[in-house]
Amino acid sequence: MNSLNNLECVTLFVDDLARTRAFYEAAFDARPIYSDAVCSVIGLGGIMVNLLQATEAPQLVQPVLPAASSTGPRMLMTIRVADVDAACARLRQNGVDLVNGPIDRPWGRRTAAFADPSGHMWEIAQEIRS
């Protein structure tokens, strides 16, 4: 397979692995597929999300230096849901603070955004029927 259209895993560099893992367990009701002292891999649909302690990141991206989480978000990952308002209520019940939303967007989606403890941005979105 030489095609580059089969995304398998997204690795997120995290500042506090234990805190971030707890966040993902609460926000996504996700349990680790694999976990050790420096990473925790969860499954979201058909994609794996590797929560990697930021101190381990340089070996993966050298000679580039990983950016500090304090520099702000550089990526937004979107999850399609059937009902954004219900998903927001569930997130809030699980202690997740929304950054924005729910908002009806002009491109036909109702969205809300939140961040994990290391500042990685997530969006939930539903299609608005005309």
Coordinates of C-alpha atoms in Angstrom, one line a residue:
M1 CA 0.0 0.0 0.0
N2 CA 1.7 3.2 -1.2
S3 CA -1.3 5.5 -1.0
L4 CA -1.1 8.4 1.5
N5 CA -4.9 8.5 2.1
N6 CA -5.1 6.0 5.0
L7 CA -4.7 8.0 8.2
E8 CA -4.0 5.7 11.0
C9 CA -2.8 7.7 14.0
V10 CA -2.5 11.3 15.2
T11 CA 0.1 11.9 17.8
L12 CA -0.5 14.8 20.2
F13 CA 2.4 16.1 22.3
V14 CA 1.0 16.6 25.8
D15 CA 2.4 18.4 28.8
D16 CA 0.9 16.2 31.5
L17 CA 0.1 12.6 30.3
A18 CA -2.0 11.6 33.4
R19 CA -4.1 14.7 33.3
T20 CA -4.6 14.5 29.5
R21 CA -5.4 10.8 29.6
A22 CA -8.1 11.5 32.2
F23 CA -9.5 14.3 30.1
Y24 CA -9.8 12.1 27.0
E25 CA -11.4 9.3 29.1
A26 CA -14.0 11.8 30.4
A27 CA -14.6 13.8 27.2
F28 CA -14.6 10.9 24.7
D29 CA -15.4 8.0 26.9
A30 CA -12.2 6.5 25.5
R31 CA -10.1 3.8 27.1
P32 CA -6.4 3.2 26.1
I33 CA -5.6 0.6 23.5
Y34 CA -2.0 0.8 24.7
S35 CA -0.3 2.7 27.5
D36 CA 3.1 3.0 29.1
A37 CA 5.1 5.6 31.1
V38 CA 5.3 8.1 28.2
C39 CA 2.2 7.6 26.0
S40 CA -1.4 6.5 26.0
V41 CA -3.1 5.5 22.7
I42 CA -6.9 5.7 22.4
G43 CA -9.2 4.8 19.6
L44 CA -11.6 7.4 18.1
G45 CA -13.6 5.7 15.4
G46 CA -11.1 4.3 13.0
I47 CA -8.2 6.6 14.1
M48 CA -5.8 6.1 16.9
V49 CA -4.8 9.2 19.0
N50 CA -1.4 8.8 20.6
L51 CA -1.1 11.1 23.7
L52 CA 2.7 11.4 23.9
Q53 CA 4.5 13.1 26.8
A54 CA 6.0 16.2 25.2
T55 CA 9.5 15.4 26.5
E56 CA 9.5 12.4 24.1
A57 CA 8.5 14.5 21.0
P58 CA 11.9 15.7 19.8
Q59 CA 13.0 12.2 18.8
L60 CA 10.1 12.0 16.4
V61 CA 10.5 15.3 14.7
Q62 CA 14.2 16.1 14.8
P63 CA 15.7 18.3 13.6
V64 CA 12.6 20.4 14.0
L65 CA 11.8 21.6 17.5
P66 CA 8.3 20.9 18.9
A67 CA 6.4 24.1 19.7
A68 CA 5.4 24.8 23.3
S69 CA 1.7 24.4 24.1
S70 CA 1.7 28.0 25.2
T71 CA 2.2 29.2 21.6
G72 CA -1.5 28.5 20.9
P73 CA -3.4 26.1 18.7
R74 CA -2.2 25.2 15.3
M75 CA -4.8 22.5 14.5
L76 CA -8.5 21.8 14.9
M77 CA -9.8 18.3 14.8
T78 CA -13.5 17.9 14.0
I79 CA -15.9 15.1 15.1
R80 CA -19.3 14.8 13.4
V81 CA -22.2 14.3 15.9
A82 CA -25.9 14.0 15.4
D83 CA -26.8 16.6 18.0
V84 CA -24.2 19.3 19.0
D85 CA -26.4 20.6 21.8
A86 CA -26.7 17.1 23.4
A87 CA -23.0 16.5 22.9
C88 CA -22.2 19.9 24.6
A89 CA -24.4 19.0 27.5
R90 CA -22.5 15.6 27.9
L91 CA -19.1 17.4 27.7
R92 CA -20.1 19.9 30.3
Q93 CA -21.4 17.1 32.6
N94 CA -17.9 15.5 32.3
G95 CA -16.2 18.7 33.3
V96 CA -15.2 19.9 29.8
D97 CA -15.3 23.7 29.3
L98 CA -16.3 24.9 25.8
V99 CA -14.2 27.5 24.1
N100 CA -17.1 28.5 21.9
G101 CA -20.5 27.4 20.7
P102 CA -22.8 26.0 19.9
I103 CA -22.8 28.3 16.9
D104 CA -24.7 28.0 13.6
R105 CA -22.0 28.5 10.9
P106 CA -22.7 30.1 7.5
W107 CA -21.3 26.9 5.8
G108 CA -24.2 24.8 7.1
R109 CA -22.8 23.3 10.3
R110 CA -23.6 23.8 14.0
T111 CA -20.4 23.6 15.9
A112 CA -18.8 23.9 19.3
A113 CA -15.1 23.8 20.3
F114 CA -13.1 22.8 23.3
A115 CA -9.4 22.2 24.1
D116 CA -7.6 19.4 25.9
P117 CA -5.3 20.3 28.8
S118 CA -2.3 20.8 26.4
G119 CA -4.3 23.2 24.2
H120 CA -5.2 20.8 21.3
M121 CA -8.4 22.1 19.8
W122 CA -11.4 19.8 19.1
E123 CA -14.7 20.7 17.4
I124 CA -18.0 18.9 17.4
A125 CA -20.2 19.6 14.4
Q126 CA -23.5 18.6 13.0
E127 CA -25.0 19.3 9.6
I128 CA -27.8 21.9 9.6
R129 CA -30.6 20.8 7.4
S130 CA -32.0 23.5 5.1

